[in-house]
PDB file of C-alpha atoms in Angstrom:
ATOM      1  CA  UNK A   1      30.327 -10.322  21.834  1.00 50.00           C
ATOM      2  CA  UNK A   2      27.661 -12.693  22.103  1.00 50.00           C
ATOM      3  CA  UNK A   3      24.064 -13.615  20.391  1.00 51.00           C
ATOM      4  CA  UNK A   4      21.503 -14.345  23.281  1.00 50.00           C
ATOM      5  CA  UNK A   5      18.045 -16.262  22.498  1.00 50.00           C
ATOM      6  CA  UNK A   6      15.375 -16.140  24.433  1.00 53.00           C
ATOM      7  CA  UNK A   7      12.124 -18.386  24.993  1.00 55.00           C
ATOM      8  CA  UNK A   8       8.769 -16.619  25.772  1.00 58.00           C
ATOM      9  CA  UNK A   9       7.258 -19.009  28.474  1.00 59.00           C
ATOM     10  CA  UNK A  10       3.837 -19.636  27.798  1.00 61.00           C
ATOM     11  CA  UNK A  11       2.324 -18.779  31.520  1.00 57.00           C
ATOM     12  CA  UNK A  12       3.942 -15.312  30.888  1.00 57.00           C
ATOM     13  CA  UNK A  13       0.813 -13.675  30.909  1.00 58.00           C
ATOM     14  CA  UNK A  14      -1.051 -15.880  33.847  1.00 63.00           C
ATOM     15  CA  UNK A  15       1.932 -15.856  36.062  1.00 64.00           C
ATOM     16  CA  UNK A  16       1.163 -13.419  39.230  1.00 67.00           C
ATOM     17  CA  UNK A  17       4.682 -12.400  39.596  1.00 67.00           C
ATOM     18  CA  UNK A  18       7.355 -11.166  36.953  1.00 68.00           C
ATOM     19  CA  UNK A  19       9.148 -13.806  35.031  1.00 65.00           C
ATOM     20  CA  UNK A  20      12.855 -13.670  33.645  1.00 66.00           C
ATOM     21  CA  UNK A  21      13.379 -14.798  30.410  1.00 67.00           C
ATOM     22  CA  UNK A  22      16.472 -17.195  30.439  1.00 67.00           C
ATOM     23  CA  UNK A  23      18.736 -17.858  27.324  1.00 67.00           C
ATOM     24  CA  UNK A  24      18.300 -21.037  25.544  1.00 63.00           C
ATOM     25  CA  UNK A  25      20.808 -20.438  22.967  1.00 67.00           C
ATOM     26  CA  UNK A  26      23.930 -17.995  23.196  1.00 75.00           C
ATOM     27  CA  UNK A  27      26.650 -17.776  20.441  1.00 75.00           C
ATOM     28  CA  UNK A  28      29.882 -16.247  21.342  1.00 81.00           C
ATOM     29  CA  UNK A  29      31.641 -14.006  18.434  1.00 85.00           C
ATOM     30  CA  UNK A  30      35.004 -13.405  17.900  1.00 87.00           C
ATOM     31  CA  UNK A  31      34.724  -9.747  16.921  1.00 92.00           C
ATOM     32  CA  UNK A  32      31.792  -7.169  17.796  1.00 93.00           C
ATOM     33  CA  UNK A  33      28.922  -8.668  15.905  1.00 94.00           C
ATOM     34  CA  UNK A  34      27.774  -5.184  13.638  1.00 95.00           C
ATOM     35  CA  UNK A  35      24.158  -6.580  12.475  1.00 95.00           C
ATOM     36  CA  UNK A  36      22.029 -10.105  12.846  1.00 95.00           C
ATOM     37  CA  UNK A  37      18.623 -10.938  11.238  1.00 95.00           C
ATOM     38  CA  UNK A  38      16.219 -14.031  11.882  1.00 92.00           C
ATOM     39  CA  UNK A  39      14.996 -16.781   9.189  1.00 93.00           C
ATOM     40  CA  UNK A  40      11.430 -15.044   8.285  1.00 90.00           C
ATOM     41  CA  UNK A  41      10.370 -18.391   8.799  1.00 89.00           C
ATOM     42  CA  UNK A  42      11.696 -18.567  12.655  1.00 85.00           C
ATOM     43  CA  UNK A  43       9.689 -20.827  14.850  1.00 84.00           C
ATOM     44  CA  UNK A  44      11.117 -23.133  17.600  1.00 78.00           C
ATOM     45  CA  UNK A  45       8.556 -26.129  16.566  1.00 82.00           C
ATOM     46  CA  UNK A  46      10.720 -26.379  13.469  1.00 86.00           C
ATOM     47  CA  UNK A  47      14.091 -26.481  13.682  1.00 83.00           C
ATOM     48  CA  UNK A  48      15.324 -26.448  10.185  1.00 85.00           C
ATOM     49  CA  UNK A  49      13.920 -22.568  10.387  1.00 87.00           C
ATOM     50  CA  UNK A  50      15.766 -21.748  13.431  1.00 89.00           C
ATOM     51  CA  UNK A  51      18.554 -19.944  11.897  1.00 93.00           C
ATOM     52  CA  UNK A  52      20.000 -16.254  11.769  1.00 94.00           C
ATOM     53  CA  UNK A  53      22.386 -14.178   9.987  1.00 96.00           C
ATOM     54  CA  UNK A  54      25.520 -12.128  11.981  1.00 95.00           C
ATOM     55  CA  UNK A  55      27.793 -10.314  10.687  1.00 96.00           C
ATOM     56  CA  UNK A  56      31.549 -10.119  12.778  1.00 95.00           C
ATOM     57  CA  UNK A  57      33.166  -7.288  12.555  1.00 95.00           C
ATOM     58  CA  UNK A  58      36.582  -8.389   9.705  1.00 95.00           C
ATOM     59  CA  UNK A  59      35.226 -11.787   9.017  1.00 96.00           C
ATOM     60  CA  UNK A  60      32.793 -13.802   6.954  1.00 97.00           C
ATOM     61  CA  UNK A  61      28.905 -13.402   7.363  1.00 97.00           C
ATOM     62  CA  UNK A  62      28.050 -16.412   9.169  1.00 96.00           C
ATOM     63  CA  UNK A  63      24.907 -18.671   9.641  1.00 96.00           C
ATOM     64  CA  UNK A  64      23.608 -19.571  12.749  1.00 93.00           C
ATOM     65  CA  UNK A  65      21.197 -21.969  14.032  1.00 90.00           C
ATOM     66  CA  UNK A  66      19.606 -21.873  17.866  1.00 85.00           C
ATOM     67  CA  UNK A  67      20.138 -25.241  18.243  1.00 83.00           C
ATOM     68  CA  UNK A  68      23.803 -25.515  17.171  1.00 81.00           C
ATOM     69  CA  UNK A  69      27.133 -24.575  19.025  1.00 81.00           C
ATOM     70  CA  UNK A  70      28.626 -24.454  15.478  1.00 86.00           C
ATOM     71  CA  UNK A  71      28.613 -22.317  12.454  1.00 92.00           C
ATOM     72  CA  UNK A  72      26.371 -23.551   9.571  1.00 94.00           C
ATOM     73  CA  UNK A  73      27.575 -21.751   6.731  1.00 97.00           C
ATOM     74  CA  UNK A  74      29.443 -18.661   5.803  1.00 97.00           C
ATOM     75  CA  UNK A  75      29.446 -16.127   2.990  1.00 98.00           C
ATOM     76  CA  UNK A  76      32.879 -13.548   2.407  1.00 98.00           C
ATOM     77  CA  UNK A  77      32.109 -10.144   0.886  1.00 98.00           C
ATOM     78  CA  UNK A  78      35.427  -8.965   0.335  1.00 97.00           C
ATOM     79  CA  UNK A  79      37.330  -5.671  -0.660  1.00 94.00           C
ATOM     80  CA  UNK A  80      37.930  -5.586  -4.555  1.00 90.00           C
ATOM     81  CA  UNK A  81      40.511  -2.952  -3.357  1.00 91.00           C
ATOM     82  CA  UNK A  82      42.012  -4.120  -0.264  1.00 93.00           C
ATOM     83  CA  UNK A  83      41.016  -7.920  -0.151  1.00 93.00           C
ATOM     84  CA  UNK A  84      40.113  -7.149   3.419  1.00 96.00           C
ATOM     85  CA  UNK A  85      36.645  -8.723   4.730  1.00 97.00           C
ATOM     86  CA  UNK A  86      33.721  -6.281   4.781  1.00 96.00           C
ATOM     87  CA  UNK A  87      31.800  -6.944   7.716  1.00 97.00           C
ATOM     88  CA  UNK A  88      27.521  -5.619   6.616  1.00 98.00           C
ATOM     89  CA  UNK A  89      26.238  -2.718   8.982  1.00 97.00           C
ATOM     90  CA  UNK A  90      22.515  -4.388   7.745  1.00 97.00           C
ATOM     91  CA  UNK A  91      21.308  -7.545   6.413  1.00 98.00           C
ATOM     92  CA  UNK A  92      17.861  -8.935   5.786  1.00 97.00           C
ATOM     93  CA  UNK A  93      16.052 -11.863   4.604  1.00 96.00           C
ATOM     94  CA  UNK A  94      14.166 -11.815   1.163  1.00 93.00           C
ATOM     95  CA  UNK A  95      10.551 -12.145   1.894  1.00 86.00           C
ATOM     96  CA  UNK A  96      10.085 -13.228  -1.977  1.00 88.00           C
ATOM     97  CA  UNK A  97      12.993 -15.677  -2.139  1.00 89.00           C
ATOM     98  CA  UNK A  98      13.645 -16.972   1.977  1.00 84.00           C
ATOM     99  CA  UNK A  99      16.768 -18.715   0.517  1.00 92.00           C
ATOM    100  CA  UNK A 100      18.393 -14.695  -0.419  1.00 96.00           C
ATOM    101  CA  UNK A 101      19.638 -12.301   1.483  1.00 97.00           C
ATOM    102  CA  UNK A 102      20.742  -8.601   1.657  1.00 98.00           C
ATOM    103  CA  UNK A 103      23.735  -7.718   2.914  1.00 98.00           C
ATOM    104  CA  UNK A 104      24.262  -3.183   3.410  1.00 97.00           C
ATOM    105  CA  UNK A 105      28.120  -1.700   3.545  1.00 97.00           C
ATOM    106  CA  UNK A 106      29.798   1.714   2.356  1.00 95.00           C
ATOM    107  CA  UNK A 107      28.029   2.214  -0.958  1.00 95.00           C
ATOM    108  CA  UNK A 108      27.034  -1.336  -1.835  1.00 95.00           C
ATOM    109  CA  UNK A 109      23.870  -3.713  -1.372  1.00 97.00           C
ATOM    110  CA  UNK A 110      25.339  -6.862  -1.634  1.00 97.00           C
ATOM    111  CA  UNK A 111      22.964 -10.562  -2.583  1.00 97.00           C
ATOM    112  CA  UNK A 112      24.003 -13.792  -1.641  1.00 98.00           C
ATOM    113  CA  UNK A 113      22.083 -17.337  -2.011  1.00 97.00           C
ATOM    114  CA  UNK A 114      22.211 -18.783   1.690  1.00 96.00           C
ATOM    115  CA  UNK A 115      22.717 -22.376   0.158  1.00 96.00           C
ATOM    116  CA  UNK A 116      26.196 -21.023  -1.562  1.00 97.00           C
ATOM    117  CA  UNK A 117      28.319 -21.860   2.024  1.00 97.00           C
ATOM    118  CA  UNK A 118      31.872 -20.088   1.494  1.00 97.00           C
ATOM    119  CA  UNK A 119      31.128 -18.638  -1.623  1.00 97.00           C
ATOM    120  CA  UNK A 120      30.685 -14.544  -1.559  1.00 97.00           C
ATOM    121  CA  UNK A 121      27.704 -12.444  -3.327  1.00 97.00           C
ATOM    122  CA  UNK A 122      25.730 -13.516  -6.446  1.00 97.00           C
ATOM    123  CA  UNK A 123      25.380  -9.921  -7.431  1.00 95.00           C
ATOM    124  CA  UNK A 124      27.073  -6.282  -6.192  1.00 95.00           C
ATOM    125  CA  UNK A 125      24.193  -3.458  -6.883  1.00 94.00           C
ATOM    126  CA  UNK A 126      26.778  -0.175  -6.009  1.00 93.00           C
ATOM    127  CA  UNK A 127      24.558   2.105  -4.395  1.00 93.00           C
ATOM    128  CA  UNK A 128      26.416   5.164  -6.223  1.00 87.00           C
ATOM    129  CA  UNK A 129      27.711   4.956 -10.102  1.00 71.00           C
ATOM    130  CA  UNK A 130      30.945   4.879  -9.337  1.00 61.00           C
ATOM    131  CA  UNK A 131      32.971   5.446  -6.029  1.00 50.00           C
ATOM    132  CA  UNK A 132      34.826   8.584  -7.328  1.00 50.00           C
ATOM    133  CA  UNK A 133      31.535   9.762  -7.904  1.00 46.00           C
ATOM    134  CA  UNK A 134      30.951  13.498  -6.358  1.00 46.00           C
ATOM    135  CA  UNK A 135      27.259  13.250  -6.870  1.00 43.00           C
ATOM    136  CA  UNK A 136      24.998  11.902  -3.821  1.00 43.00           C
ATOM    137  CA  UNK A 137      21.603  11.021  -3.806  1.00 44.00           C
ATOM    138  CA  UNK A 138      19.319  11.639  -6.907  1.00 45.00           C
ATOM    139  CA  UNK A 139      20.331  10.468 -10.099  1.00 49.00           C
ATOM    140  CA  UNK A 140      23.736   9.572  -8.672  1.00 57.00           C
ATOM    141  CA  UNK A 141      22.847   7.302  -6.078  1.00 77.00           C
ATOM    142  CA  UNK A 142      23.236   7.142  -2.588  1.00 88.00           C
ATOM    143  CA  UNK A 143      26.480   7.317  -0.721  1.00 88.00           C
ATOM    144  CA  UNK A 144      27.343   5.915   2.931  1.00 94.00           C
ATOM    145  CA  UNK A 145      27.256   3.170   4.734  1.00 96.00           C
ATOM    146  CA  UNK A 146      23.930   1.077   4.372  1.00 97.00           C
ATOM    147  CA  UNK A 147      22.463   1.026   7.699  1.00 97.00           C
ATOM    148  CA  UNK A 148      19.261  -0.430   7.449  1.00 97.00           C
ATOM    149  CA  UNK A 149      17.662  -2.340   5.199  1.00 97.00           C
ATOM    150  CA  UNK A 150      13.579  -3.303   4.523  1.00 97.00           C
ATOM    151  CA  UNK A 151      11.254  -4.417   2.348  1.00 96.00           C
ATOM    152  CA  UNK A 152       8.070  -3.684   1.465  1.00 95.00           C
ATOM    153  CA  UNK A 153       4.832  -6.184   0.763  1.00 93.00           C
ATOM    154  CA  UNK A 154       4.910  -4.992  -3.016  1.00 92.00           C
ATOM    155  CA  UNK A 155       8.879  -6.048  -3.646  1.00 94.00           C
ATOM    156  CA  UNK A 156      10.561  -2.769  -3.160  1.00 95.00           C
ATOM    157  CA  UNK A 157      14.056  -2.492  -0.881  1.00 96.00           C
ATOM    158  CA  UNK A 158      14.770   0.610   1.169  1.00 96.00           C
ATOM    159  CA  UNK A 159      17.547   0.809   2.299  1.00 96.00           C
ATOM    160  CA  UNK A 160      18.891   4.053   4.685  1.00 96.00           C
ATOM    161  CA  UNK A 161      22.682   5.147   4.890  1.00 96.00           C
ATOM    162  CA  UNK A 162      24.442   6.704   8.062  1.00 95.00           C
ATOM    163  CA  UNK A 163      24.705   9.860   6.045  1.00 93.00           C
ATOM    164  CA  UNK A 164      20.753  10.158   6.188  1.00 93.00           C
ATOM    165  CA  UNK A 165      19.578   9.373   2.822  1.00 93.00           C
ATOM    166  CA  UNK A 166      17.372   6.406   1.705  1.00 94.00           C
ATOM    167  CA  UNK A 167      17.093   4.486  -2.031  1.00 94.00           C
ATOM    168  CA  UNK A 168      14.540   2.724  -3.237  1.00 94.00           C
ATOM    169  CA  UNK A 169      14.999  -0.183  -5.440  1.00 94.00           C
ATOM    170  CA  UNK A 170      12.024  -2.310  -7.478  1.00 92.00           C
ATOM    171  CA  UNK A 171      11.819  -6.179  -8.118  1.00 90.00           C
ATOM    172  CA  UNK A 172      12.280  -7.310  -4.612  1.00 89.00           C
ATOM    173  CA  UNK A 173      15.253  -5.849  -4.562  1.00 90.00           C
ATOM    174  CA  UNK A 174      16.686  -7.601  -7.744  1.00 87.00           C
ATOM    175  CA  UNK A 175      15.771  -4.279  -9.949  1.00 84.00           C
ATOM    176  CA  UNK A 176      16.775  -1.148 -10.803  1.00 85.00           C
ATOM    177  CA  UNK A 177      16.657   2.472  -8.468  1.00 89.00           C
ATOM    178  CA  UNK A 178      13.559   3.788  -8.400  1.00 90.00           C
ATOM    179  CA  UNK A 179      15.483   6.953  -6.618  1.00 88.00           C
ATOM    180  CA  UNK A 180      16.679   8.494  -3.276  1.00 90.00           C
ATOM    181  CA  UNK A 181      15.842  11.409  -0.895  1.00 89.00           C
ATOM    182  CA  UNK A 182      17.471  13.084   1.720  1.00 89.00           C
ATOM    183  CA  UNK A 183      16.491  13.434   5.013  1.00 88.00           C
ATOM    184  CA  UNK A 184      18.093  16.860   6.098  1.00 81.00           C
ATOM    185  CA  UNK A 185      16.413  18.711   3.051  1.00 75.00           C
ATOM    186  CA  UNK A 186      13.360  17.533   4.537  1.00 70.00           C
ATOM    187  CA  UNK A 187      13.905  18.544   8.284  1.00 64.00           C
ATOM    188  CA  UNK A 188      11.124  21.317   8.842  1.00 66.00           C
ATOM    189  CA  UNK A 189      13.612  22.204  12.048  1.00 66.00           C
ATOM    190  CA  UNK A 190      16.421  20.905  14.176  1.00 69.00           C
ATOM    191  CA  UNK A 191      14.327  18.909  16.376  1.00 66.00           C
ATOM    192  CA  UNK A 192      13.736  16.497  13.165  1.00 74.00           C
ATOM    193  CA  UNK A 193      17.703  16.384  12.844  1.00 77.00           C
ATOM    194  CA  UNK A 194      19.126  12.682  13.527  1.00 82.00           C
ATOM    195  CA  UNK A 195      22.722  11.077  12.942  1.00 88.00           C
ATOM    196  CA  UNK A 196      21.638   8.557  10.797  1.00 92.00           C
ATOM    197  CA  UNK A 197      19.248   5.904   9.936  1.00 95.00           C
ATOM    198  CA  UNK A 198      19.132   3.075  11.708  1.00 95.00           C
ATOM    199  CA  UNK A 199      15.774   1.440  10.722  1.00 96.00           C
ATOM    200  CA  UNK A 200      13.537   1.604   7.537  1.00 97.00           C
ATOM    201  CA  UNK A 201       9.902  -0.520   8.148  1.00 96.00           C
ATOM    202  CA  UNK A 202       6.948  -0.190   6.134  1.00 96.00           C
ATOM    203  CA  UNK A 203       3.163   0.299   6.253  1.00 95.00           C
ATOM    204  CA  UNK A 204       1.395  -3.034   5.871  1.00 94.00           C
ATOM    205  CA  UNK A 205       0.004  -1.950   2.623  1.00 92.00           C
ATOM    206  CA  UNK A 206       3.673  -0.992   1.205  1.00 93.00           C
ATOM    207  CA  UNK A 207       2.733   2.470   0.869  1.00 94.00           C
ATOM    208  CA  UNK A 208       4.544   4.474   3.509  1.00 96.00           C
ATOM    209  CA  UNK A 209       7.612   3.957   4.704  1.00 97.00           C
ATOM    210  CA  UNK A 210       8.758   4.990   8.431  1.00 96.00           C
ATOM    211  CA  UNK A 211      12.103   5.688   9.031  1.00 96.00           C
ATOM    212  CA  UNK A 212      14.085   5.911  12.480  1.00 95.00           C
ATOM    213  CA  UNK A 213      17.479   7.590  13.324  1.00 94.00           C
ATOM    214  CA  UNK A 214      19.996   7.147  15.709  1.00 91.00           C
ATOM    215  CA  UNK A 215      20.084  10.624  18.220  1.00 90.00           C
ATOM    216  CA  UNK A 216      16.772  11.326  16.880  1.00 89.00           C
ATOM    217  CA  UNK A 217      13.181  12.493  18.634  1.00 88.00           C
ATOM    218  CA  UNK A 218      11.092  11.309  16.276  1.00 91.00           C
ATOM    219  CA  UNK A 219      10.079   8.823  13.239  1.00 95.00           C
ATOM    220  CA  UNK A 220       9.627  10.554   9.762  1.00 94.00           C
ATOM    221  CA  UNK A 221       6.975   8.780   7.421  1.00 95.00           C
ATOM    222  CA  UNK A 222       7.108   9.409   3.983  1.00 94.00           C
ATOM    223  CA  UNK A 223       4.034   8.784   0.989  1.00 93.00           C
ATOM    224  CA  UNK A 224       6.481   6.712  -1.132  1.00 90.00           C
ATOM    225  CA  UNK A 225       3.721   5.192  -3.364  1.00 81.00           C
ATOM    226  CA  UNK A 226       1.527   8.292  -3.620  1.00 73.00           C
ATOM    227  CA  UNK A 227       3.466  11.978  -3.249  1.00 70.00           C
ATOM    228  CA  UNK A 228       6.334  10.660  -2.959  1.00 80.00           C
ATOM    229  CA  UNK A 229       7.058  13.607   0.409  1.00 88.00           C
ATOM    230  CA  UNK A 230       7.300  13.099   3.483  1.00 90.00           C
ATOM    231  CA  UNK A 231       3.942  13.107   5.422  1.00 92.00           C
ATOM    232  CA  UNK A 232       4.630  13.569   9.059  1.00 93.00           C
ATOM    233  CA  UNK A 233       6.576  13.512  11.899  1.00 94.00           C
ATOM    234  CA  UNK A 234       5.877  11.277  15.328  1.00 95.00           C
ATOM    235  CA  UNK A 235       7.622  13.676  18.011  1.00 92.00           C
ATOM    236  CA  UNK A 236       8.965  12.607  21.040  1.00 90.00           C
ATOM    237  CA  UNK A 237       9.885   9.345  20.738  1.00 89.00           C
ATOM    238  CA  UNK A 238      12.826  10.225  23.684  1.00 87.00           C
ATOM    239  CA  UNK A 239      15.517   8.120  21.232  1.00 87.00           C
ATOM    240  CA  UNK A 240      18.195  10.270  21.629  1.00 88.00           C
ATOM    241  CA  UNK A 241      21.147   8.222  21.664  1.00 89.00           C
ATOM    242  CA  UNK A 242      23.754   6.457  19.406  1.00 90.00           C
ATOM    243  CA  UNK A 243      22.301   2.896  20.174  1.00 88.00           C
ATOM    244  CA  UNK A 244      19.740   1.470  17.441  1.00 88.00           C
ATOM    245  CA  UNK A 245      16.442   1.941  19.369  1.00 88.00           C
ATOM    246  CA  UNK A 246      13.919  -0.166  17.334  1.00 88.00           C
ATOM    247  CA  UNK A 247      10.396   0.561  15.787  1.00 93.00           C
ATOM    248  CA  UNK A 248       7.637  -2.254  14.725  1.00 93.00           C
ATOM    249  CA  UNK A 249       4.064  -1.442  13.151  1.00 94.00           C
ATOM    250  CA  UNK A 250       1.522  -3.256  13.889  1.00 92.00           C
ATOM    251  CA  UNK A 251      -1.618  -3.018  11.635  1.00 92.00           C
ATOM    252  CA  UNK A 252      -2.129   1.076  11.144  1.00 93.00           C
ATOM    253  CA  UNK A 253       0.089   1.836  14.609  1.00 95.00           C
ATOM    254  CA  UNK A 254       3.642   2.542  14.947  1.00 95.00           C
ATOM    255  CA  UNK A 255       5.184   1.653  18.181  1.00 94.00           C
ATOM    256  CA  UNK A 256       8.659   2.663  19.583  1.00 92.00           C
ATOM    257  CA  UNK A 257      10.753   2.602  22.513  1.00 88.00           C
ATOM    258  CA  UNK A 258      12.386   5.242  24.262  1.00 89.00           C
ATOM    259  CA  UNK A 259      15.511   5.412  26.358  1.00 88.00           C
ATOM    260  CA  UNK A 260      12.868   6.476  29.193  1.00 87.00           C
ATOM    261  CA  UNK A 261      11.880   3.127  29.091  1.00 87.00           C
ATOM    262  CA  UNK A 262       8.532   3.924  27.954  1.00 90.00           C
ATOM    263  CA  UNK A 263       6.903   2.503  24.885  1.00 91.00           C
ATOM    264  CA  UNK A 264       4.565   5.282  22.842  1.00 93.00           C
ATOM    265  CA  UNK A 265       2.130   4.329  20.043  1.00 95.00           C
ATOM    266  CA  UNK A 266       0.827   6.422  17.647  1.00 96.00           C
ATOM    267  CA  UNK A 267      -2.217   5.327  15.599  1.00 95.00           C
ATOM    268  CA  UNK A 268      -3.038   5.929  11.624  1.00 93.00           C
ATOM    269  CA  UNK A 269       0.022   5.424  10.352  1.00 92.00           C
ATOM    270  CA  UNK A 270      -0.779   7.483   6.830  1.00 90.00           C
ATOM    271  CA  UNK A 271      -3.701   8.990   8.035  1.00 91.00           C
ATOM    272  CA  UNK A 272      -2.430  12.315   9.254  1.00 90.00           C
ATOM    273  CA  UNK A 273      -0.248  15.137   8.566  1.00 92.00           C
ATOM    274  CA  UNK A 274       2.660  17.494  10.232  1.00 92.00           C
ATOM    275  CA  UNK A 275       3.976  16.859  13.366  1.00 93.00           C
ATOM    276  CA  UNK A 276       2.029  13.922  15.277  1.00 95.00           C
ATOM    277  CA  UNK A 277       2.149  13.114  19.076  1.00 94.00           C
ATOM    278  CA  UNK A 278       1.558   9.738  20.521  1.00 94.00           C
ATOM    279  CA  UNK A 279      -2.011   8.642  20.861  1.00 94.00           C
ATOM    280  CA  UNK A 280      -0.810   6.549  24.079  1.00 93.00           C
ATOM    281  CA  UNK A 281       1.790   4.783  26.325  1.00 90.00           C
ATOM    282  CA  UNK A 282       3.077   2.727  29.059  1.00 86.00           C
ATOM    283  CA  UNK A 283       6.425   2.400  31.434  1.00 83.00           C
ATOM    284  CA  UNK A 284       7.413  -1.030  30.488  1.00 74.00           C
ATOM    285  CA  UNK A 285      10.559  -0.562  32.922  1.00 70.00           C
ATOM    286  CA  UNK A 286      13.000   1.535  34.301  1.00 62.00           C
ATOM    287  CA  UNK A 287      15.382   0.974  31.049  1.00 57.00           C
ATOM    288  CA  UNK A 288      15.535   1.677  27.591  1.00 52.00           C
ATOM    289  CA  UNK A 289      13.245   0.382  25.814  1.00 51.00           C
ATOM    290  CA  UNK A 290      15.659  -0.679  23.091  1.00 50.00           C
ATOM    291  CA  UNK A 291      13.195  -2.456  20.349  1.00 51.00           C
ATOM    292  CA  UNK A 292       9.312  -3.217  20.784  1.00 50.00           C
ATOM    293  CA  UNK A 293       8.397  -6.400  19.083  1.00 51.00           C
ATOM    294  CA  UNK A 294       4.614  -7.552  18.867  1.00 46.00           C
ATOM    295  CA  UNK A 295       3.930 -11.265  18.708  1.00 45.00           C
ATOM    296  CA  UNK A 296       1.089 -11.585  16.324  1.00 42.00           C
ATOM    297  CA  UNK A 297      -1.685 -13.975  17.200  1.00 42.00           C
ATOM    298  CA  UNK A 298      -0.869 -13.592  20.897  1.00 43.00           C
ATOM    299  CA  UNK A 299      -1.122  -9.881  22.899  1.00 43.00           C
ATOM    300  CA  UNK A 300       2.412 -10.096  24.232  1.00 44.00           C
ATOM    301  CA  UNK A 301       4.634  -7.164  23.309  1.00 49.00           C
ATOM    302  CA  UNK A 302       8.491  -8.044  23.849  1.00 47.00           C
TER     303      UNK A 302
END
């Protein structure tokens, strides 16, 4: 499996015919690569912040940079039952500390210090008390694989399981549980059923918190700072399918691909109630539409 980069050429909006975006950077894995995540830092003007995260499926978390064939670092979370390399479903960057990351498997959040090369987390937080433990969600944790991690602009982690609940956890993600929910108790009908989360983002102000599942219609949004419910439902997102479909926000909008290959937006993210259709749209091709990314300062959506 390979890691393909990308440059956005900068006559890609005067250009009067389509433009394909070669590779400038490709990284060839081993194993089936299970989750990446980019430097927050990421620009191509620096190159000490061109680096990313990937996780190979039975080997070491490795760092990458864009303008290296080889690996910069790597960081072994390992089995304390089977010594066997567990290979993160999520990781993520610390926005407080850029040099920490977050690495999500079966019932563990995982920290590591990116300047520690070969040496494996700084702290375990066990997303349940114990593994025997029958309880899930709640007071007892949350159980599952970690699927998706994100923070919000006020330090807290979410982090969503592919058994459809999400924790929340204070102190930029150094602190204790501040709890769980579960998505199913909260489905108002089958149409709001999904297979598991695959993305948690936040509102810009930290207060709600959007999450997206794999074979799912929709995006839930949930009042974490105020009510602590879920708010409303974005219907028809057309994301029915086992492949991670991605979802960005951008200011008070939520925007999302489809495997139509249509991108929807839906506007006042927090403002509104019950089940929500999109406010607009546009074909951007004949695809999926398998993550919608929007370059701030610029009006190009990739």
């Amino acid at each position: 499996m390979a890691v393909i980069k990308r440059r956005i050429p900068p006559d890609l909006l005067t250009s009067n015919s389509p433009i394909y975006l070669r590779p400038y950077s490709s990284h060839q894995s081993p194993e089936p690569v299970y989750s990446t995540a980019i430097h927050p830092s990421y620009a191509l003007q620096d190159p000490t912040s061109t680096i990313y995260l990937a996780s190979p499926r039975s080997l070491p978390i490795r760092l990458h940079s864009t303008f290296s064939s080889s690996i910069l670092a790597s960081y072994p979370l390992i089995s304390k039952t089977t010594e066997e390399y567990i290979a993160p479903h999520s990781l993520l960057f610390s926005s407080h500390h850029p040099n920490t990351f977050f690495a999500g498997s079966l019932n563990l959040i995982s920290t590591f210090d990116i300047n520690r090369d070969g040496e494996g987390p700084v702290e375990r937080m066990p997303t349940i008390p114990s593994k025997r433990s029958n309880v899930v969600g709640g007071i007892g944790g949350v159980k599952g694989i970690v699927s998706a991690l994100g923070m919000s602009s006020e330090g807290i982690l979410a982090a969503g399981t592919f058994s459809r609940w999400v924790g929340l956890y204070d102190a930029y993600g150094r602190g204790g549980s501040l709890g769980a929910f579960e998505l199913q108790r909260n489905d108002s009908s089958r149409l709001e059923a999904g297979a598991g989360v695959t993305q948690v983002l936040w509102s810009v102000d930290g207060r709600y918190l959007c999450v997206a599942e794999r074979c799912s219609d929709g995006v839930s949004i949930w009042d974490v700072r105020g009510t602590g419910k879920k708010l409303a439902w974005l219907r028809a997102r057309h994301a029915e399918t086992n492949q991670r479909l991605g979802i960005e926000v951008v200011g008070n909008e939520l925007w999302a691909g489809g495997v139509d290959g249509k991108v929807r937006v839906w506007d006042g993210l927090g403002e509104k109630e019950g089940t929500i259709d999109s406010t607009w749209g546009f074909e951007a091709h004949k695809g999926k539409s398998g993550h919608t990314e929007f370059r701030y300062g610029t009006s190009r959506l990739t």
